[in-house]
mmCIF file of C-alpha atoms in Angstrom:
data_model
loop_
_atom_site.group_PDB
_atom_site.id
_atom_site.type_symbol
_atom_site.label_atom_id
_atom_site.label_comp_id
_atom_site.label_asym_id
_atom_site.label_seq_id
_atom_site.Cartn_x
_atom_site.Cartn_y
_atom_site.Cartn_z
ATOM 1 C CA UNK A 1 97.829 53.517 48.557
ATOM 2 C CA UNK A 2 98.195 57.295 49.841
ATOM 3 C CA UNK A 3 96.788 56.143 53.106
ATOM 4 C CA UNK A 4 99.198 52.834 53.306
ATOM 5 C CA UNK A 5 101.967 55.216 52.421
ATOM 6 C CA UNK A 6 101.153 57.662 54.964
ATOM 7 C CA UNK A 7 100.995 54.646 57.606
ATOM 8 C CA UNK A 8 104.142 53.132 56.705
ATOM 9 C CA UNK A 9 105.959 56.681 57.337
ATOM 10 C CA UNK A 10 103.473 57.450 60.487
ATOM 11 C CA UNK A 11 104.301 54.093 62.316
ATOM 12 C CA UNK A 12 108.113 55.318 62.135
ATOM 13 C CA UNK A 13 107.682 57.713 64.691
ATOM 14 C CA UNK A 14 106.627 56.326 67.601
ATOM 15 C CA UNK A 15 104.758 59.135 69.360
ATOM 16 C CA UNK A 16 102.323 59.063 66.032
ATOM 17 C CA UNK A 17 98.503 58.943 66.941
ATOM 18 C CA UNK A 18 95.590 58.985 64.520
ATOM 19 C CA UNK A 19 93.395 60.239 67.239
ATOM 20 C CA UNK A 20 92.040 63.625 66.168
ATOM 21 C CA UNK A 21 92.436 65.362 69.438
ATOM 22 C CA UNK A 22 96.264 64.550 69.872
ATOM 23 C CA UNK A 23 96.716 65.739 66.066
ATOM 24 C CA UNK A 24 95.235 69.022 66.968
ATOM 25 C CA UNK A 25 97.313 69.408 69.894
ATOM 26 C CA UNK A 26 100.252 68.321 67.682
ATOM 27 C CA UNK A 27 99.582 70.342 64.763
ATOM 28 C CA UNK A 28 101.756 73.388 65.464
ATOM 29 C CA UNK A 29 104.785 70.919 66.554
ATOM 30 C CA UNK A 30 104.820 69.294 63.354
ATOM 31 C CA UNK A 31 106.803 70.629 60.400
ATOM 32 C CA UNK A 32 105.314 71.449 57.328
ATOM 33 C CA UNK A 33 106.229 68.532 55.231
ATOM 34 C CA UNK A 34 104.301 66.130 57.588
ATOM 35 C CA UNK A 35 102.572 64.130 55.415
ATOM 36 C CA UNK A 36 99.675 63.736 57.715
ATOM 37 C CA UNK A 37 97.850 66.493 55.930
ATOM 38 C CA UNK A 38 98.196 63.944 53.205
ATOM 39 C CA UNK A 39 95.328 62.126 54.493
ATOM 40 C CA UNK A 40 91.761 63.528 53.915
ATOM 41 C CA UNK A 41 91.117 64.718 57.568
ATOM 42 C CA UNK A 42 91.188 68.516 58.706
ATOM 43 C CA UNK A 43 89.306 70.079 61.307
ATOM 44 C CA UNK A 44 86.237 72.354 60.979
ATOM 45 C CA UNK A 45 87.521 75.906 60.902
ATOM 46 C CA UNK A 46 84.528 77.571 60.341
ATOM 47 C CA UNK A 47 80.968 78.074 61.588
ATOM 48 C CA UNK A 48 79.001 79.910 58.824
ATOM 49 C CA UNK A 49 78.992 79.303 55.318
ATOM 50 C CA UNK A 50 77.493 82.078 52.604
ATOM 51 C CA UNK A 51 77.723 82.795 49.020
ATOM 52 C CA UNK A 52 78.061 86.270 47.740
ATOM 53 C CA UNK A 53 78.042 87.611 44.191
ATOM 54 C CA UNK A 54 80.433 89.787 42.647
ATOM 55 C CA UNK A 55 80.023 92.459 40.261
ATOM 56 C CA UNK A 56 80.753 90.566 37.103
ATOM 57 C CA UNK A 57 77.978 88.036 38.136
ATOM 58 C CA UNK A 58 80.469 85.315 39.569
ATOM 59 C CA UNK A 59 79.455 83.625 42.743
ATOM 60 C CA UNK A 60 81.896 82.892 45.680
ATOM 61 C CA UNK A 61 81.827 81.248 48.898
ATOM 62 C CA UNK A 62 82.545 82.501 52.243
ATOM 63 C CA UNK A 63 83.696 80.441 55.169
ATOM 64 C CA UNK A 64 82.758 82.754 58.085
ATOM 65 C CA UNK A 65 84.731 85.811 57.156
ATOM 66 C CA UNK A 66 86.929 83.993 54.804
ATOM 67 C CA UNK A 67 86.508 83.598 51.240
ATOM 68 C CA UNK A 68 87.063 80.109 49.700
ATOM 69 C CA UNK A 69 90.299 79.511 47.553
ATOM 70 C CA UNK A 70 91.003 76.236 45.503
ATOM 71 C CA UNK A 71 94.251 73.991 46.203
ATOM 72 C CA UNK A 72 95.744 75.926 43.469
ATOM 73 C CA UNK A 73 95.225 79.223 45.248
ATOM 74 C CA UNK A 74 92.917 80.882 42.961
ATOM 75 C CA UNK A 75 89.716 82.299 44.138
ATOM 76 C CA UNK A 76 86.813 80.156 44.196
ATOM 77 C CA UNK A 77 84.372 81.412 41.741
ATOM 78 C CA UNK A 78 81.349 79.475 40.046
ATOM 79 C CA UNK A 79 79.401 81.082 37.239
ATOM 80 C CA UNK A 80 75.884 80.405 38.557
ATOM 81 C CA UNK A 81 73.861 80.388 42.227
ATOM 82 C CA UNK A 82 72.626 76.704 41.826
ATOM 83 C CA UNK A 83 75.936 75.296 41.673
ATOM 84 C CA UNK A 84 77.376 77.918 44.711
ATOM 85 C CA UNK A 85 74.608 77.107 46.592
ATOM 86 C CA UNK A 86 75.168 73.269 46.164
ATOM 87 C CA UNK A 87 78.836 73.881 46.835
ATOM 88 C CA UNK A 88 78.127 75.888 50.045
ATOM 89 C CA UNK A 89 75.863 73.246 51.358
ATOM 90 C CA UNK A 90 78.870 70.634 50.765
ATOM 91 C CA UNK A 91 80.882 72.987 53.000
ATOM 92 C CA UNK A 92 77.913 73.531 55.779
ATOM 93 C CA UNK A 93 77.095 69.944 56.200
ATOM 94 C CA UNK A 94 80.417 69.246 56.997
ATOM 95 C CA UNK A 95 80.937 68.123 61.451
ATOM 96 C CA UNK A 96 84.308 68.054 63.198
ATOM 97 C CA UNK A 97 86.328 66.944 60.801
ATOM 98 C CA UNK A 98 86.354 67.480 56.833
ATOM 99 C CA UNK A 99 86.225 65.118 54.948
ATOM 100 C CA UNK A 100 86.883 66.230 51.046
ATOM 101 C CA UNK A 101 85.860 62.407 49.892
ATOM 102 C CA UNK A 102 82.027 63.468 50.173
ATOM 103 C CA UNK A 103 82.701 66.985 48.604
ATOM 104 C CA UNK A 104 82.428 66.007 45.072
ATOM 105 C CA UNK A 105 80.924 69.254 43.538
ATOM 106 C CA UNK A 106 83.702 71.005 45.335
ATOM 107 C CA UNK A 107 86.216 69.065 43.819
ATOM 108 C CA UNK A 108 84.943 69.064 40.438
ATOM 109 C CA UNK A 109 85.080 72.969 40.529
ATOM 110 C CA UNK A 110 88.197 73.068 41.622
ATOM 111 C CA UNK A 111 89.325 70.921 38.806
ATOM 112 C CA UNK A 112 87.687 73.164 36.459
ATOM 113 C CA UNK A 113 89.111 76.191 38.012
ATOM 114 C CA UNK A 114 92.625 74.980 38.631
ATOM 115 C CA UNK A 115 93.022 72.462 35.360
ATOM 116 C CA UNK A 116 95.940 70.787 37.014
ATOM 117 C CA UNK A 117 96.756 68.650 34.208
ATOM 118 C CA UNK A 118 96.525 72.063 31.890
ATOM 119 C CA UNK A 119 94.645 70.478 29.521
ATOM 120 C CA UNK A 120 92.227 72.346 26.562
ATOM 121 C CA UNK A 121 89.122 71.419 25.579
ATOM 122 C CA UNK A 122 90.314 69.188 22.594
ATOM 123 C CA UNK A 123 92.483 67.035 24.839
ATOM 124 C CA UNK A 124 89.673 66.494 27.030
ATOM 125 C CA UNK A 125 87.415 65.440 24.235
ATOM 126 C CA UNK A 126 90.218 63.434 22.647
ATOM 127 C CA UNK A 127 90.410 61.605 26.382
ATOM 128 C CA UNK A 128 86.598 61.003 26.648
ATOM 129 C CA UNK A 129 86.280 59.504 22.955
ATOM 130 C CA UNK A 130 89.016 57.101 23.699
ATOM 131 C CA UNK A 131 86.458 55.105 26.086
ATOM 132 C CA UNK A 132 84.328 54.666 23.014
ATOM 133 C CA UNK A 133 86.598 51.938 21.790
ATOM 134 C CA UNK A 134 85.927 50.054 25.167
ATOM 135 C CA UNK A 135 82.837 51.194 26.039
ATOM 136 C CA UNK A 136 80.991 49.090 28.676
ATOM 137 C CA UNK A 137 77.909 48.871 26.984
ATOM 138 C CA UNK A 138 79.387 47.759 23.779
ATOM 139 C CA UNK A 139 81.683 44.883 25.437
ATOM 140 C CA UNK A 140 79.494 41.956 25.720
ATOM 141 C CA UNK A 141 80.319 38.575 26.960
ATOM 142 C CA UNK A 142 79.474 35.166 25.339
ATOM 143 C CA UNK A 143 78.803 33.203 28.454
ATOM 144 C CA UNK A 144 77.155 32.857 31.198
ATOM 145 C CA UNK A 145 73.819 32.548 28.913
ATOM 146 C CA UNK A 146 71.698 34.497 31.478
ATOM 147 C CA UNK A 147 74.272 37.189 31.534
ATOM 148 C CA UNK A 148 74.107 37.818 27.917
ATOM 149 C CA UNK A 149 70.240 37.584 27.892
ATOM 150 C CA UNK A 150 70.769 40.436 30.602
ATOM 151 C CA UNK A 151 72.825 42.562 28.638
ATOM 152 C CA UNK A 152 71.174 41.994 25.694
ATOM 153 C CA UNK A 153 67.839 43.264 27.648
ATOM 154 C CA UNK A 154 69.432 46.175 29.322
ATOM 155 C CA UNK A 155 71.941 47.351 27.204
ATOM 156 C CA UNK A 156 70.286 47.294 23.485
ATOM 157 C CA UNK A 157 67.591 49.560 24.366
ATOM 158 C CA UNK A 158 70.020 52.240 25.619
ATOM 159 C CA UNK A 159 72.398 51.458 22.503
ATOM 160 C CA UNK A 160 69.721 51.980 19.782
ATOM 161 C CA UNK A 161 68.496 55.351 21.298
ATOM 162 C CA UNK A 162 71.965 56.370 21.234
ATOM 163 C CA UNK A 163 72.249 55.381 17.912
ATOM 164 C CA UNK A 164 69.429 57.077 16.819
ATOM 165 C CA UNK A 165 69.602 60.234 18.658
ATOM 166 C CA UNK A 166 73.165 60.957 17.127
ATOM 167 C CA UNK A 167 72.571 58.999 13.606
ATOM 168 C CA UNK A 168 75.567 56.955 14.110
ATOM 169 C CA UNK A 169 76.717 53.344 14.060
ATOM 170 C CA UNK A 170 78.054 51.698 17.403
ATOM 171 C CA UNK A 171 77.331 48.666 17.394
ATOM 172 C CA UNK A 172 78.319 45.912 19.812
ATOM 173 C CA UNK A 173 80.707 42.960 20.066
ATOM 174 C CA UNK A 174 81.764 40.098 22.595
ATOM 175 C CA UNK A 175 85.288 39.885 20.748
ATOM 176 C CA UNK A 176 88.149 40.649 22.699
ATOM 177 C CA UNK A 177 89.184 43.808 20.775
ATOM 178 C CA UNK A 178 85.807 45.477 21.207
ATOM 179 C CA UNK A 179 83.816 46.987 18.537
ATOM 180 C CA UNK A 180 85.239 48.882 15.498
ATOM 181 C CA UNK A 181 83.951 52.611 15.923
ATOM 182 C CA UNK A 182 83.684 54.397 12.543
ATOM 183 C CA UNK A 183 85.371 57.415 12.117
ATOM 184 C CA UNK A 184 82.164 59.358 11.242
ATOM 185 C CA UNK A 185 80.941 58.546 14.552
ATOM 186 C CA UNK A 186 83.807 59.726 16.367
ATOM 187 C CA UNK A 187 83.379 62.985 14.109
ATOM 188 C CA UNK A 188 79.764 63.275 15.016
ATOM 189 C CA UNK A 189 80.877 62.883 19.002
ATOM 190 C CA UNK A 190 83.485 64.952 18.402
ATOM 191 C CA UNK A 191 81.345 67.949 16.912
ATOM 192 C CA UNK A 192 78.386 67.232 19.868
ATOM 193 C CA UNK A 193 81.018 67.443 22.550
ATOM 194 C CA UNK A 194 82.594 70.475 21.254
ATOM 195 C CA UNK A 195 79.512 72.620 21.713
ATOM 196 C CA UNK A 196 80.088 72.150 25.573
ATOM 197 C CA UNK A 197 81.692 74.738 27.405
ATOM 198 C CA UNK A 198 84.923 74.089 29.368
ATOM 199 C CA UNK A 199 83.153 73.385 32.882
ATOM 200 C CA UNK A 200 80.575 71.111 31.489
ATOM 201 C CA UNK A 201 83.576 68.873 29.689
ATOM 202 C CA UNK A 202 85.365 68.351 32.851
ATOM 203 C CA UNK A 203 82.260 67.034 34.443
ATOM 204 C CA UNK A 204 81.113 64.856 31.321
ATOM 205 C CA UNK A 205 84.728 63.520 31.138
ATOM 206 C CA UNK A 206 84.319 62.899 34.810
ATOM 207 C CA UNK A 207 80.760 60.580 34.462
ATOM 208 C CA UNK A 208 82.409 58.968 31.752
ATOM 209 C CA UNK A 209 85.464 57.552 33.715
ATOM 210 C CA UNK A 210 83.218 56.670 36.708
ATOM 211 C CA UNK A 211 80.508 55.077 34.547
ATOM 212 C CA UNK A 212 83.206 53.535 32.186
ATOM 213 C CA UNK A 213 80.905 54.104 29.152
ATOM 214 C CA UNK A 214 80.526 57.058 27.210
ATOM 215 C CA UNK A 215 77.086 55.992 25.889
ATOM 216 C CA UNK A 216 75.397 55.615 29.131
ATOM 217 C CA UNK A 217 77.047 59.072 29.832
ATOM 218 C CA UNK A 218 75.330 61.006 26.721
ATOM 219 C CA UNK A 219 72.279 58.730 27.957
ATOM 220 C CA UNK A 220 72.392 60.493 31.393
ATOM 221 C CA UNK A 221 73.546 64.258 30.076
ATOM 222 C CA UNK A 222 70.585 64.018 27.613
ATOM 223 C CA UNK A 223 68.492 63.121 30.426
ATOM 224 C CA UNK A 224 67.483 59.669 29.044
ATOM 225 C CA UNK A 225 68.400 57.966 32.079
ATOM 226 C CA UNK A 226 68.416 58.715 35.530
ATOM 227 C CA UNK A 227 71.546 58.286 37.750
ATOM 228 C CA UNK A 228 70.303 55.420 39.702
ATOM 229 C CA UNK A 229 69.597 53.403 36.135
ATOM 230 C CA UNK A 230 72.859 54.765 34.682
ATOM 231 C CA UNK A 231 74.714 53.126 37.606
ATOM 232 C CA UNK A 232 72.765 50.301 37.714
ATOM 233 C CA UNK A 233 73.236 49.324 33.916
ATOM 234 C CA UNK A 234 77.331 50.213 34.467
ATOM 235 C CA UNK A 235 77.435 47.773 36.909
ATOM 236 C CA UNK A 236 75.308 45.136 35.369
ATOM 237 C CA UNK A 237 77.466 42.369 35.640
ATOM 238 C CA UNK A 238 78.155 43.134 39.438
ATOM 239 C CA UNK A 239 74.137 42.986 40.134
ATOM 240 C CA UNK A 240 74.315 39.777 38.438
ATOM 241 C CA UNK A 241 76.778 38.432 40.224
ATOM 242 C CA UNK A 242 75.220 40.040 43.567
ATOM 243 C CA UNK A 243 72.063 38.561 42.991
ATOM 244 C CA UNK A 244 73.839 34.963 42.110
ATOM 245 C CA UNK A 245 75.832 34.873 44.769
ATOM 246 C CA UNK A 246 74.793 37.700 47.536
ATOM 247 C CA UNK A 247 75.654 40.955 48.951
ATOM 248 C CA UNK A 248 78.700 42.029 50.627
ATOM 249 C CA UNK A 249 77.475 45.710 51.958
ATOM 250 C CA UNK A 250 80.687 46.798 52.911
ATOM 251 C CA UNK A 251 82.166 46.234 49.327
ATOM 252 C CA UNK A 252 79.281 46.283 47.040
ATOM 253 C CA UNK A 253 76.891 48.669 48.707
ATOM 254 C CA UNK A 254 79.561 51.013 49.556
ATOM 255 C CA UNK A 255 81.201 50.896 45.950
ATOM 256 C CA UNK A 256 77.536 51.800 44.483
ATOM 257 C CA UNK A 257 76.737 54.727 47.039
ATOM 258 C CA UNK A 258 80.176 55.912 45.949
ATOM 259 C CA UNK A 259 79.760 55.507 42.540
ATOM 260 C CA UNK A 260 76.138 57.139 42.715
ATOM 261 C CA UNK A 261 77.386 59.986 44.640
ATOM 262 C CA UNK A 262 80.156 60.724 42.118
ATOM 263 C CA UNK A 263 77.914 60.494 39.328
ATOM 264 C CA UNK A 264 75.498 62.608 40.523
ATOM 265 C CA UNK A 265 77.895 65.134 41.044
ATOM 266 C CA UNK A 266 79.236 64.941 37.710
ATOM 267 C CA UNK A 267 75.757 65.024 36.039
ATOM 268 C CA UNK A 268 74.777 67.923 38.415
ATOM 269 C CA UNK A 269 77.815 69.736 37.336
ATOM 270 C CA UNK A 270 77.629 69.482 33.827
ATOM 271 C CA UNK A 271 73.758 70.444 33.782
ATOM 272 C CA UNK A 272 74.262 73.300 35.678
ATOM 273 C CA UNK A 273 77.141 74.610 33.813
ATOM 274 C CA UNK A 274 75.582 74.618 30.798
ATOM 275 C CA UNK A 275 72.524 75.831 31.579
ATOM 276 C CA UNK A 276 70.833 79.203 31.656
ATOM 277 C CA UNK A 277 67.526 79.997 32.719
ATOM 278 C CA UNK A 278 64.823 83.013 32.400
ATOM 279 C CA UNK A 279 61.439 83.646 33.463
ATOM 280 C CA UNK A 280 59.076 84.431 30.984
ATOM 281 C CA UNK A 281 55.776 85.652 32.468
ATOM 282 C CA UNK A 282 52.714 85.471 30.684
ATOM 283 C CA UNK A 283 49.730 87.475 31.493
ATOM 284 C CA UNK A 284 46.683 85.183 31.708
ATOM 285 C CA UNK A 285 43.926 85.681 28.947
ATOM 286 C CA UNK A 286 40.292 85.302 30.056
ATOM 287 C CA UNK B 1 64.343 49.877 31.258
ATOM 288 C CA UNK B 2 62.077 53.148 31.883
ATOM 289 C CA UNK B 3 62.498 56.325 30.212
ATOM 290 C CA UNK B 4 63.327 59.932 31.752
ATOM 291 C CA UNK B 5 62.824 60.648 35.667
ATOM 292 C CA UNK B 6 58.724 60.617 35.114
ATOM 293 C CA UNK B 7 58.485 57.907 37.598
ATOM 294 C CA UNK B 8 59.257 60.155 40.591
ATOM 295 C CA UNK B 9 56.811 63.300 40.883
ATOM 296 C CA UNK B 10 58.173 66.410 41.695
ATOM 297 C CA UNK B 11 56.695 66.645 45.324
ATOM 298 C CA UNK B 12 58.600 63.116 45.950
ATOM 299 C CA UNK B 13 61.587 64.709 45.124
ATOM 300 C CA UNK B 14 61.291 67.691 46.639
ATOM 301 C CA UNK B 15 60.174 66.065 49.665
ATOM 302 C CA UNK B 16 63.032 63.793 49.378
ATOM 303 C CA UNK B 17 65.570 66.745 49.568
ATOM 304 C CA UNK B 18 64.022 68.544 52.507
ATOM 305 C CA UNK B 19 64.307 65.378 54.511
ATOM 306 C CA UNK B 20 68.188 65.176 53.403
ATOM 307 C CA UNK B 21 68.504 68.623 54.522
ATOM 308 C CA UNK B 22 66.665 68.285 57.667
ATOM 309 C CA UNK B 23 68.910 65.059 58.253
ATOM 310 C CA UNK B 24 72.450 67.002 57.506
ATOM 311 C CA UNK B 25 71.473 69.998 59.271
ATOM 312 C CA UNK B 26 69.079 69.252 62.207
ATOM 313 C CA UNK B 27 66.503 71.915 63.216
ATOM 314 C CA UNK B 28 67.949 74.919 61.465
ATOM 315 C CA UNK B 29 67.785 73.318 57.890
ATOM 316 C CA UNK B 30 65.084 76.270 57.279
ATOM 317 C CA UNK B 31 67.698 78.853 57.399
ATOM 318 C CA UNK B 32 70.069 77.623 55.183
ATOM 319 C CA UNK B 33 70.735 78.469 51.849
ATOM 320 C CA UNK B 34 69.923 75.288 49.892
ATOM 321 C CA UNK B 35 66.315 75.193 51.199
ATOM 322 C CA UNK B 36 65.518 78.730 50.305
ATOM 323 C CA UNK B 37 67.186 77.829 46.622
ATOM 324 C CA UNK B 38 65.312 74.824 46.393
ATOM 325 C CA UNK B 39 62.160 76.053 47.748
ATOM 326 C CA UNK B 40 62.205 78.936 45.123
ATOM 327 C CA UNK B 41 63.085 76.857 42.360
ATOM 328 C CA UNK B 42 60.231 74.436 42.762
ATOM 329 C CA UNK B 43 57.990 76.798 43.265
ATOM 330 C CA UNK B 44 59.348 78.821 39.815
ATOM 331 C CA UNK B 45 58.794 75.674 38.076
ATOM 332 C CA UNK B 46 55.346 74.570 39.128
ATOM 333 C CA UNK B 47 53.275 76.804 36.599
ATOM 334 C CA UNK B 48 53.560 76.199 33.223
ATOM 335 C CA UNK B 49 51.303 76.406 30.222
ATOM 336 C CA UNK B 50 52.682 73.644 27.786
ATOM 337 C CA UNK B 51 51.446 70.460 28.610
ATOM 338 C CA UNK B 52 55.198 68.686 27.947
ATOM 339 C CA UNK B 53 57.427 71.777 29.221
ATOM 340 C CA UNK B 54 60.997 70.944 28.474
ATOM 341 C CA UNK B 55 62.476 73.408 31.278
ATOM 342 C CA UNK B 56 60.250 71.644 33.690
ATOM 343 C CA UNK B 57 61.615 68.219 32.982
ATOM 344 C CA UNK B 58 65.152 69.322 33.177
ATOM 345 C CA UNK B 59 64.629 70.853 36.458
ATOM 346 C CA UNK B 60 63.079 67.847 37.691
ATOM 347 C CA UNK B 61 65.730 65.757 36.457
ATOM 348 C CA UNK B 62 68.301 67.846 37.824
ATOM 349 C CA UNK B 63 66.628 67.957 41.349
ATOM 350 C CA UNK B 64 66.337 63.917 41.081
ATOM 351 C CA UNK B 65 70.308 63.945 40.393
ATOM 352 C CA UNK B 66 70.742 66.385 43.385
ATOM 353 C CA UNK B 67 68.569 64.280 45.723
ATOM 354 C CA UNK B 68 70.498 61.152 44.353
ATOM 355 C CA UNK B 69 73.863 63.231 45.312
ATOM 356 C CA UNK B 70 72.555 63.763 48.648
ATOM 357 C CA UNK B 71 71.367 60.300 49.542
ATOM 358 C CA UNK B 72 74.428 58.521 48.295
ATOM 359 C CA UNK B 73 76.627 60.843 50.106
ATOM 360 C CA UNK B 74 75.086 60.280 53.229
ATOM 361 C CA UNK B 75 74.643 56.540 52.734
ATOM 362 C CA UNK B 76 78.598 56.286 51.730
ATOM 363 C CA UNK B 77 79.661 58.102 54.650
ATOM 364 C CA UNK B 78 77.383 55.662 57.318
ATOM 365 C CA UNK B 79 79.013 53.075 55.511
ATOM 366 C CA UNK B 80 82.493 54.414 55.271
ATOM 367 C CA UNK B 81 81.915 54.861 59.203
ATOM 368 C CA UNK B 82 80.644 51.531 59.750
ATOM 369 C CA UNK B 83 83.309 49.536 58.343
ATOM 370 C CA UNK B 84 86.256 51.629 57.072
ATOM 371 C CA UNK B 85 86.188 54.610 59.666
ATOM 372 C CA UNK B 86 88.405 53.245 62.505
ATOM 373 C CA UNK B 87 92.060 53.529 60.923
ATOM 374 C CA UNK B 88 95.014 51.951 62.532
ATOM 375 C CA UNK B 89 95.811 51.550 66.426
ATOM 376 C CA UNK B 90 98.793 53.233 67.336
ATOM 377 C CA UNK B 91 101.667 51.075 68.263
ATOM 378 C CA UNK B 92 101.007 51.659 72.068
ATOM 379 C CA UNK B 93 97.676 50.251 71.769
ATOM 380 C CA UNK B 94 98.881 47.089 69.886
ATOM 381 C CA UNK B 95 101.616 46.457 72.496
ATOM 382 C CA UNK B 96 98.996 46.662 75.322
ATOM 383 C CA UNK B 97 96.655 43.961 73.609
ATOM 384 C CA UNK B 98 99.088 41.227 73.698
ATOM 385 C CA UNK B 99 100.210 42.431 77.333
ATOM 386 C CA UNK B 100 103.580 44.095 76.326
ATOM 387 C CA UNK B 101 104.536 47.470 76.745
ATOM 388 C CA UNK B 102 106.839 49.577 74.522
ATOM 389 C CA UNK B 103 110.588 49.975 75.550
ATOM 390 C CA UNK B 104 111.369 53.409 76.372
ATOM 391 C CA UNK B 105 114.918 54.820 75.662
ATOM 392 C CA UNK B 106 116.169 57.824 78.041
ATOM 393 C CA UNK B 107 117.851 60.103 75.874
ATOM 394 C CA UNK B 108 115.371 59.709 73.098
ATOM 395 C CA UNK B 109 116.443 57.732 69.735
ATOM 396 C CA UNK B 110 118.961 59.031 67.461
ATOM 397 C CA UNK B 111 116.411 60.584 65.208
ATOM 398 C CA UNK B 112 114.222 62.134 67.626
ATOM 399 C CA UNK B 113 115.118 65.770 68.563
#
């Protein structure tokens, strides 16, 4: 939608060109309110990317000589090395133009640092649990029979696993209202989510909104499923229709890869933000 | 559905990540911080005395997720360039397509400086 708005604005000016070389020449002449920077294309203005650690243990990203900053103007700091390395790799792999829509980890870090919606932990937990009422896994169809069968075979095991692991009752339903979630279930989940830190919660909410399912996200975070499996389960009906009617690469594959990339980024973000590792060296005893 | 990431061995995941890094960076992929970090992590987690080592499975799952991230961003970008990358033609190009030219107005239009 943003692209169309920008295009309408741009076509009002005859001298406009979407080609990169012309934009670079016009970059100085165009006013600061130019909407062209709203599109996700900026030239790569650095050569080297490196990470450095501060005295308080936080890591920063350096593009050439300059330190990376968030869109809100804050200094870009991450709490651990693994995340810093991954973000640096994202910036390092950009060629010619910066494609921000491929830098998912950077976007997640920016969201966690800036908190543009000004939410605290409880609000994020509330927003995440709201998805439970319309969870993909719990929302079953009644026909065609093959799809019902597929949903039962693929989704029921995950549902049973979550119910057993957290000792809750969720259940599935094929009515239009969806399943009725008990208050105790929500309380259990709320308590569990409260144990995550703010960064991990940001990542988890992102994963939930991408997969459209709280159950699948828990399965992914608890390492019961891989990213590919979770994405497949989330898109189960689409996969069924693809198998029936055929695959369209520029739509189906495109969506699938984008969903996989975002979910993988979210999962990695959650895991890296909530882990701490130590190495215990054991002496060999003969 | 299969259980955890036990279907892929650490070696395969490691090789996959290296292949992705090589595809992204070219011949200097060995100097990137990512290469050194991944190599380091895999070496550190290799040796474990327990038969079922939780830290090992966790590290394997995280590395599998990272491999998935690298592969899918690359495939997504490829598909984007292939199908969605062209953008719109500018008005002059559109005019030449049908054999016309845009009108010129000496003195500029009203809103142009």
